[in-house]
JSON list of C-alpha atoms in Angstrom, two decimals:
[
{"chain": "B", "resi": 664, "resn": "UNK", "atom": "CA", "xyz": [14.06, 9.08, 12.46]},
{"chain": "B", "resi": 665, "resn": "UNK", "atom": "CA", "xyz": [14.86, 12.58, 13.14]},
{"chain": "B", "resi": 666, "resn": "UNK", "atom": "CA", "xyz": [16.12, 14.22, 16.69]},
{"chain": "B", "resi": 667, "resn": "UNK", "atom": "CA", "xyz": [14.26, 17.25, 16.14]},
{"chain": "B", "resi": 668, "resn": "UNK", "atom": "CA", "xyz": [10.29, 17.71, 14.71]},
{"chain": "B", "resi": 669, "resn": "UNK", "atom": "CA", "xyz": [11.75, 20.46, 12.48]},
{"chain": "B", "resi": 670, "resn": "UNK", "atom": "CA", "xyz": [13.28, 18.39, 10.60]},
{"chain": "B", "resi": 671, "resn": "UNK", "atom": "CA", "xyz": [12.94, 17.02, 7.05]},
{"chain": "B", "resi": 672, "resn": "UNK", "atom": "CA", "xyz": [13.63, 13.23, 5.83]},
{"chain": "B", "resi": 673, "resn": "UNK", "atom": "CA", "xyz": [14.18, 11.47, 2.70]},
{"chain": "B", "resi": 674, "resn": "UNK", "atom": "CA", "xyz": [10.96, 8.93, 3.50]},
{"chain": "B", "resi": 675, "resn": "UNK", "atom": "CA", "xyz": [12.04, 6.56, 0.80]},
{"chain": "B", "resi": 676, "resn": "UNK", "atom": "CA", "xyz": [14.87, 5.27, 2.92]},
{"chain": "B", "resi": 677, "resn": "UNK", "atom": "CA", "xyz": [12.95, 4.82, 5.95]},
{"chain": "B", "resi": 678, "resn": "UNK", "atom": "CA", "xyz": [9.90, 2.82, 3.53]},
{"chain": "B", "resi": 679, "resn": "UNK", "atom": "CA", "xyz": [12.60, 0.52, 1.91]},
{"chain": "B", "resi": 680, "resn": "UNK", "atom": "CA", "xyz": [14.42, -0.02, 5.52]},
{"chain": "B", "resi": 681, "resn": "UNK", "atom": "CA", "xyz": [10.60, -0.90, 7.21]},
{"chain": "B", "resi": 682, "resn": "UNK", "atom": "CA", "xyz": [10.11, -3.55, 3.81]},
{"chain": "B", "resi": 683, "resn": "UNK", "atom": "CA", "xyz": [12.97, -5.13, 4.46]},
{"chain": "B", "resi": 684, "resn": "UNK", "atom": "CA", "xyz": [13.01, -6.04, 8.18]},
{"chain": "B", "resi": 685, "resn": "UNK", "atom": "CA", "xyz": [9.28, -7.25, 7.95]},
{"chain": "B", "resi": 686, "resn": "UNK", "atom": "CA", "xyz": [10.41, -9.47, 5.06]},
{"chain": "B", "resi": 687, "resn": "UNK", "atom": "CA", "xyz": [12.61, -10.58, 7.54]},
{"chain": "B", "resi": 688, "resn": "UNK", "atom": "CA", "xyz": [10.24, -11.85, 10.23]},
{"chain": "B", "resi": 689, "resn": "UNK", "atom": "CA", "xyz": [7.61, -12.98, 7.47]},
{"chain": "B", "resi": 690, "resn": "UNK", "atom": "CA", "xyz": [6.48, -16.60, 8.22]},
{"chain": "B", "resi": 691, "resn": "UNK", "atom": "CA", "xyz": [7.18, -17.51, 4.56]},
{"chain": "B", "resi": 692, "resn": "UNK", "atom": "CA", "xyz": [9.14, -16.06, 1.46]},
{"chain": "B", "resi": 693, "resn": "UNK", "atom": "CA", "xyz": [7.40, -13.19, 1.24]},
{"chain": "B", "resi": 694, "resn": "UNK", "atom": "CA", "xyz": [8.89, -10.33, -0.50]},
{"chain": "B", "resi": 695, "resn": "UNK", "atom": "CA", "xyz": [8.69, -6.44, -0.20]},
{"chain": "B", "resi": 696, "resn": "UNK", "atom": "CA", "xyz": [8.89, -3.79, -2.45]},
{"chain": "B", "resi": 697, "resn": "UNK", "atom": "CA", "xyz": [8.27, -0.37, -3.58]},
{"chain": "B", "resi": 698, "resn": "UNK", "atom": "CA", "xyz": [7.35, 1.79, -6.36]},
{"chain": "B", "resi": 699, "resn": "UNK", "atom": "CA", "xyz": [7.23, 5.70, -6.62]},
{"chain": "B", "resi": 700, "resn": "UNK", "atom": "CA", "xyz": [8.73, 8.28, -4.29]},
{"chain": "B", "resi": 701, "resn": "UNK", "atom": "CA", "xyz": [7.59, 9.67, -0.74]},
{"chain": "B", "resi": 702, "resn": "UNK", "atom": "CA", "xyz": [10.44, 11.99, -1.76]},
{"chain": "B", "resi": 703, "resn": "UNK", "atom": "CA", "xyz": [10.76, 14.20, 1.98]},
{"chain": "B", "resi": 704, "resn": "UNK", "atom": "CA", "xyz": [8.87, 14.06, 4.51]},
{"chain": "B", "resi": 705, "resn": "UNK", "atom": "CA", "xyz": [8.75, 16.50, 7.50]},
{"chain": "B", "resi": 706, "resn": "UNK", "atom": "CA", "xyz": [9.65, 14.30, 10.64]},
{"chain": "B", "resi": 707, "resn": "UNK", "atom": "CA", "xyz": [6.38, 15.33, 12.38]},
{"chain": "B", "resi": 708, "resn": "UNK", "atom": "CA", "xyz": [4.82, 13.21, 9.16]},
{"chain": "B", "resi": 709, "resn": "UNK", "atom": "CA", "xyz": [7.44, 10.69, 8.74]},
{"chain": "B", "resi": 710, "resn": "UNK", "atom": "CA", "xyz": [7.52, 9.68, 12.66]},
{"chain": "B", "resi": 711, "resn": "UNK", "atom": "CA", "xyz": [3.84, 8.61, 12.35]},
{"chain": "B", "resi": 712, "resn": "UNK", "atom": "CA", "xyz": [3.74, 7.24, 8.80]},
{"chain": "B", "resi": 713, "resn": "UNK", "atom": "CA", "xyz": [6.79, 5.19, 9.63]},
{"chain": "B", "resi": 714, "resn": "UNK", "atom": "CA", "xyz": [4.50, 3.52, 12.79]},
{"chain": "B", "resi": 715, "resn": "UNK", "atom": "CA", "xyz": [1.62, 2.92, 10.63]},
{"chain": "B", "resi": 716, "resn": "UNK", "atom": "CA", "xyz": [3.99, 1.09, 7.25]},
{"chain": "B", "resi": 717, "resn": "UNK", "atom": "CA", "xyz": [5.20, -1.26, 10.13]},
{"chain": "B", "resi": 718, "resn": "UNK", "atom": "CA", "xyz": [2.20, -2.08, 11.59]},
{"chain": "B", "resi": 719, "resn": "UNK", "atom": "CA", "xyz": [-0.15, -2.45, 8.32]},
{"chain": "B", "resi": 720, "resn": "UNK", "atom": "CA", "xyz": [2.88, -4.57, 7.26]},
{"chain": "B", "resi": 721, "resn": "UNK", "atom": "CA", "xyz": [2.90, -6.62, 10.46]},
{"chain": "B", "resi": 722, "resn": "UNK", "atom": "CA", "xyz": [-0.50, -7.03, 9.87]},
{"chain": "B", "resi": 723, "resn": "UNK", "atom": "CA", "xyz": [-0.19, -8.44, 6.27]},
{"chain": "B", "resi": 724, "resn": "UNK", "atom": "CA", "xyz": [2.08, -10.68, 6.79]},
{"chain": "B", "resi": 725, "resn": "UNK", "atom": "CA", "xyz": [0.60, -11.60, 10.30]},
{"chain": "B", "resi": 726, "resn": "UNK", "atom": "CA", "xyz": [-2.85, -12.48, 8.66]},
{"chain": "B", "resi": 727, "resn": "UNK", "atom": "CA", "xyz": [-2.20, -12.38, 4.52]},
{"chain": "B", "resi": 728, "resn": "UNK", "atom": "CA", "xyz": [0.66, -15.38, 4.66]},
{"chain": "B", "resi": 729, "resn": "UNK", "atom": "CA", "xyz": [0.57, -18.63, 6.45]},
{"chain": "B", "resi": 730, "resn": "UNK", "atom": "CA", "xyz": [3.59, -20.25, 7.52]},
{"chain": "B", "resi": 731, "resn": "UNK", "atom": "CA", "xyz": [5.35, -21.41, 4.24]},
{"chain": "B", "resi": 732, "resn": "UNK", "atom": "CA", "xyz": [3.91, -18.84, 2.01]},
{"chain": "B", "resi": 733, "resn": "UNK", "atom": "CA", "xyz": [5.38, -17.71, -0.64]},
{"chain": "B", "resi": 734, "resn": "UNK", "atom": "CA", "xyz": [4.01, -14.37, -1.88]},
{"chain": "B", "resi": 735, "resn": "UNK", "atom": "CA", "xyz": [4.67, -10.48, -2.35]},
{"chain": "B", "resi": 736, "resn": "UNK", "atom": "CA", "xyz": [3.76, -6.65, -0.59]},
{"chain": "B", "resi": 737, "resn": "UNK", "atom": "CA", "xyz": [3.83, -3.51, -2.37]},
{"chain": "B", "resi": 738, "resn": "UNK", "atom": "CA", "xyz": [4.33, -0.60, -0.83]},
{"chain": "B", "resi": 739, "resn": "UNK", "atom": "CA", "xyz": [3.29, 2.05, -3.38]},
{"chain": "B", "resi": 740, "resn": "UNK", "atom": "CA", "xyz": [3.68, 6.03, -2.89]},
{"chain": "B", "resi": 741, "resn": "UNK", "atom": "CA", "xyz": [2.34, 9.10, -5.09]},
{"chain": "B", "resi": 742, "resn": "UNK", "atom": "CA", "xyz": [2.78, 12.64, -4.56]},
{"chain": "B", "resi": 743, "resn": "UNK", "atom": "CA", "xyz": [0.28, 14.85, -6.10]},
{"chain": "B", "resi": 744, "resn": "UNK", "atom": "CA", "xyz": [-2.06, 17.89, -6.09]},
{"chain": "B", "resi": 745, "resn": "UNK", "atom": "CA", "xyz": [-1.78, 21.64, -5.62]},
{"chain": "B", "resi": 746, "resn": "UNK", "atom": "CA", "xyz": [1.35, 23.29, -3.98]},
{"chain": "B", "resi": 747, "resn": "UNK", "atom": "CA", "xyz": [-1.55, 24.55, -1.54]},
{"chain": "B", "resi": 748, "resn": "UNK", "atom": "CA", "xyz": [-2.98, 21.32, -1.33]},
{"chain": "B", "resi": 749, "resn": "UNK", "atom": "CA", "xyz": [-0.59, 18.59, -2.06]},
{"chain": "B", "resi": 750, "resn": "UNK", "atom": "CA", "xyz": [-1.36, 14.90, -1.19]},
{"chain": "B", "resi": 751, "resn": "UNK", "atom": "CA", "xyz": [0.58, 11.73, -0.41]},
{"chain": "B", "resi": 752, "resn": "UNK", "atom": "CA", "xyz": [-1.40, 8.18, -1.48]},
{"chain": "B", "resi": 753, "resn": "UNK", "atom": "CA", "xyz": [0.28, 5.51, -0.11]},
{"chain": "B", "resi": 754, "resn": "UNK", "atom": "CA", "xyz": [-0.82, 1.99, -0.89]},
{"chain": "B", "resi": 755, "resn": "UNK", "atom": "CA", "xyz": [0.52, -1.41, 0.49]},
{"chain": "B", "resi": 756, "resn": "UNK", "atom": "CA", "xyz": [-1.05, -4.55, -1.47]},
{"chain": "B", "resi": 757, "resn": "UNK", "atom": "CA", "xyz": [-0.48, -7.90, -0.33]},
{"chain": "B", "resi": 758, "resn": "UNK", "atom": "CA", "xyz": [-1.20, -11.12, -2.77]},
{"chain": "B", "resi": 759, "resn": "UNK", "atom": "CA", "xyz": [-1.79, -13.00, 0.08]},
{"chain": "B", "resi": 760, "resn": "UNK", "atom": "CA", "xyz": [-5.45, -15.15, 1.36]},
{"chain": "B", "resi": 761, "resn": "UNK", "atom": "CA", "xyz": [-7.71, -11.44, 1.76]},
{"chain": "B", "resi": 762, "resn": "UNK", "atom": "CA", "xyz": [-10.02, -10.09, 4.52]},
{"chain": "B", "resi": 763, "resn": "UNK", "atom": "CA", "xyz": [-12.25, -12.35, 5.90]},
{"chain": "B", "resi": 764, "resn": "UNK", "atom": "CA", "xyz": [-15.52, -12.58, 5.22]},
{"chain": "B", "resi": 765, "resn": "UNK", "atom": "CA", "xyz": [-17.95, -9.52, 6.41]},
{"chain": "B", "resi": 766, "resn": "UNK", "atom": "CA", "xyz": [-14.52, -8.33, 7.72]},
{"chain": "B", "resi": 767, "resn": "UNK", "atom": "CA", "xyz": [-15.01, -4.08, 8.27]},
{"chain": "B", "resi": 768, "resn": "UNK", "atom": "CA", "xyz": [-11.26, -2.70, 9.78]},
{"chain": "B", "resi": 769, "resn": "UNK", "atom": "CA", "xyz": [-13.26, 0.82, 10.19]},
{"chain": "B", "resi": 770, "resn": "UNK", "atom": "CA", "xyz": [-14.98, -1.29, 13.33]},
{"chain": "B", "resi": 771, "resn": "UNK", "atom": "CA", "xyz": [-12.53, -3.87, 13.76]},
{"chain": "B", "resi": 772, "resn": "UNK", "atom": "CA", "xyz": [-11.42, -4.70, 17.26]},
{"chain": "B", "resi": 773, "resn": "UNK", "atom": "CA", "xyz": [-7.61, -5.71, 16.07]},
{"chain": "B", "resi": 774, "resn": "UNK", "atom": "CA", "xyz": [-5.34, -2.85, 18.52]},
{"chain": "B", "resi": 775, "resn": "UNK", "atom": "CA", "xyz": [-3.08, -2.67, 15.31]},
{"chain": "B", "resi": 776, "resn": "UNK", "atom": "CA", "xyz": [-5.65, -1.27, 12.76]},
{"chain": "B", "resi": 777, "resn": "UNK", "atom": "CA", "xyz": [-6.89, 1.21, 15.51]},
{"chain": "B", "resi": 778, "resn": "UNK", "atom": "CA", "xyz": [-3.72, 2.11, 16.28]},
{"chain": "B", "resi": 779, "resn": "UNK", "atom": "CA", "xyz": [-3.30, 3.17, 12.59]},
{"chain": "B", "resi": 780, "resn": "UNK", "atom": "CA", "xyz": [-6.90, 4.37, 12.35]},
{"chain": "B", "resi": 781, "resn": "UNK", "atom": "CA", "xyz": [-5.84, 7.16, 15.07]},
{"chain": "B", "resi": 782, "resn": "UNK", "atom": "CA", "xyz": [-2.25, 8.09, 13.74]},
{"chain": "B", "resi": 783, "resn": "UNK", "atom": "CA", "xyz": [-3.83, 8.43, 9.78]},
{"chain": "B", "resi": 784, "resn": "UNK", "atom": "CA", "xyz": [-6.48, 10.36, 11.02]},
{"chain": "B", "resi": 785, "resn": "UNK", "atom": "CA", "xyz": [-6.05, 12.07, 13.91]},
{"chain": "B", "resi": 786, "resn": "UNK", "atom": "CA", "xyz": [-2.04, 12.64, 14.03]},
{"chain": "B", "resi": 787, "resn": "UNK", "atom": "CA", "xyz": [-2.12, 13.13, 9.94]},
{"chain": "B", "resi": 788, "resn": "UNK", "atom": "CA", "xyz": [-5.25, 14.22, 8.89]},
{"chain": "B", "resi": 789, "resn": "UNK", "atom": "CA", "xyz": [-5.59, 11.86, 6.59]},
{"chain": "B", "resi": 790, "resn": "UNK", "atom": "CA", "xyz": [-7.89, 8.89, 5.79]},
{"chain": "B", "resi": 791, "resn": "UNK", "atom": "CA", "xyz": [-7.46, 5.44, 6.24]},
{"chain": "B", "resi": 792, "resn": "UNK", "atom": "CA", "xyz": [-9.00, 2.17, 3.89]},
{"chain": "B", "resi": 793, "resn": "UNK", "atom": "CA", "xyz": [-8.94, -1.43, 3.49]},
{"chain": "B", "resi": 794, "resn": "UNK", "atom": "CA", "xyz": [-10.20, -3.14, 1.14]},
{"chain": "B", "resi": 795, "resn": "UNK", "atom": "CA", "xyz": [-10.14, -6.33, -0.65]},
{"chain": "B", "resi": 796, "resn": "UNK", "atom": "CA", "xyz": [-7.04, -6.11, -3.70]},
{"chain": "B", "resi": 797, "resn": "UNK", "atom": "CA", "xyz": [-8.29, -6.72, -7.55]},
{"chain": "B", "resi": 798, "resn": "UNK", "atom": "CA", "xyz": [-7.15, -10.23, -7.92]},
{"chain": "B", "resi": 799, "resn": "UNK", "atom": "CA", "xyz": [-6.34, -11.66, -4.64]},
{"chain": "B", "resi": 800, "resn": "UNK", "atom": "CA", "xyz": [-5.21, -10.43, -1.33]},
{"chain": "B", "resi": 801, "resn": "UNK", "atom": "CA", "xyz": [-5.52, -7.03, 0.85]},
{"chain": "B", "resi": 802, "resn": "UNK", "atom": "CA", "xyz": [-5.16, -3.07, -0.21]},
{"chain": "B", "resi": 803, "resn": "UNK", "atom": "CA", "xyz": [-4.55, -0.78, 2.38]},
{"chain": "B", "resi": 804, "resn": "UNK", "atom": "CA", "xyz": [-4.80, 2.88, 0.93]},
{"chain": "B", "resi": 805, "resn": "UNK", "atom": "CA", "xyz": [-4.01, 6.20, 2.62]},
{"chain": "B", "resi": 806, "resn": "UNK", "atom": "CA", "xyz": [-4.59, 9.39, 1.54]},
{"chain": "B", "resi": 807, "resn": "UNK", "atom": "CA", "xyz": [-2.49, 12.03, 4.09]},
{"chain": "B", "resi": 808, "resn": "UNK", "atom": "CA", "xyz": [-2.04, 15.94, 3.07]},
{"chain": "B", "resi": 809, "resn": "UNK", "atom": "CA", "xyz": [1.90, 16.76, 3.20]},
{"chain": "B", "resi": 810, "resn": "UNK", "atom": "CA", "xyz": [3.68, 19.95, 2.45]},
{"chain": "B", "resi": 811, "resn": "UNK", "atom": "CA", "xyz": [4.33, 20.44, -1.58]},
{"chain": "B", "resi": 812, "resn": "UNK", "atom": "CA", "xyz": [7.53, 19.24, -2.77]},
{"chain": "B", "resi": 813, "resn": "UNK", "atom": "CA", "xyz": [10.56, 21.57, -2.32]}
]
């Protein structure tokens, strides 16, 4: 991503790069895309948020799609609020089979969702959901403070 934490990075890249090789490995035709801007990101943000998009990907694909599956993932990004307190909400939606029954990923044992439970809020400062999407499938939704835009 960046060879130095003082550095800034056009995040959109990096989001449409991490889409694209985890529609690679999906078990079916699974498509990625994404709508809005991250816009840039300051590497000590971007080095983390680029760990959790893989791994909440991973993890839709892994559990959303079973082999032969045809279906989609959004990755969705907004940049908002005050120039003191701006806000990125980023959400990836899957149309894929859901969460489980009485499934909680705020207690879950799964090493991938704690592993982005610890980056969101711990390394970001942000918070961290999952819930089940509108019509069918998974929606994972952060909400991570950022610098205002430049």
């Amino acid at each position: 991503l960046s060879q130095n934490l003082d550095e800034r990075v056009e995040f959109d890249e990096i989001a449409d790069r991490v889409l694209a090789m985890v529609a690679e490995i999906s078990p079916g035709k699974v498509t990625g895309r994404r709508s809005g801007r991250f816009g840039i990101l300051d590497a000590e943000v971007a080095t983390p948020l680029s760990m959790v998009l893989t791994e909440i990907l991973q993890n839709a694909l892994e559990h959303g799609f079973r082999e032969g599956d045809t279906g989609t993932v959004e990755v969705a990004a907004v940049r908002g609020g005050t120039t003191k307190e701006a806000r990125l909400l980023v959400t990836v939606q899957d149309d894929g089979v859901g969460l489980p029954e009485g499934f909680d990923p705020h207690t879950s044992g799964n090493l991938g969702l704690q592993i982005v439970r610890t980056l969101v809020e711990g390394e970001l400062g942000g918070t961290f959901d999952m819930v089940p999407a509108p019509e069918r499938g998974t929606r994972v939704i952060l909400d991570i403070p950022v610098p205002a835009q430049k």
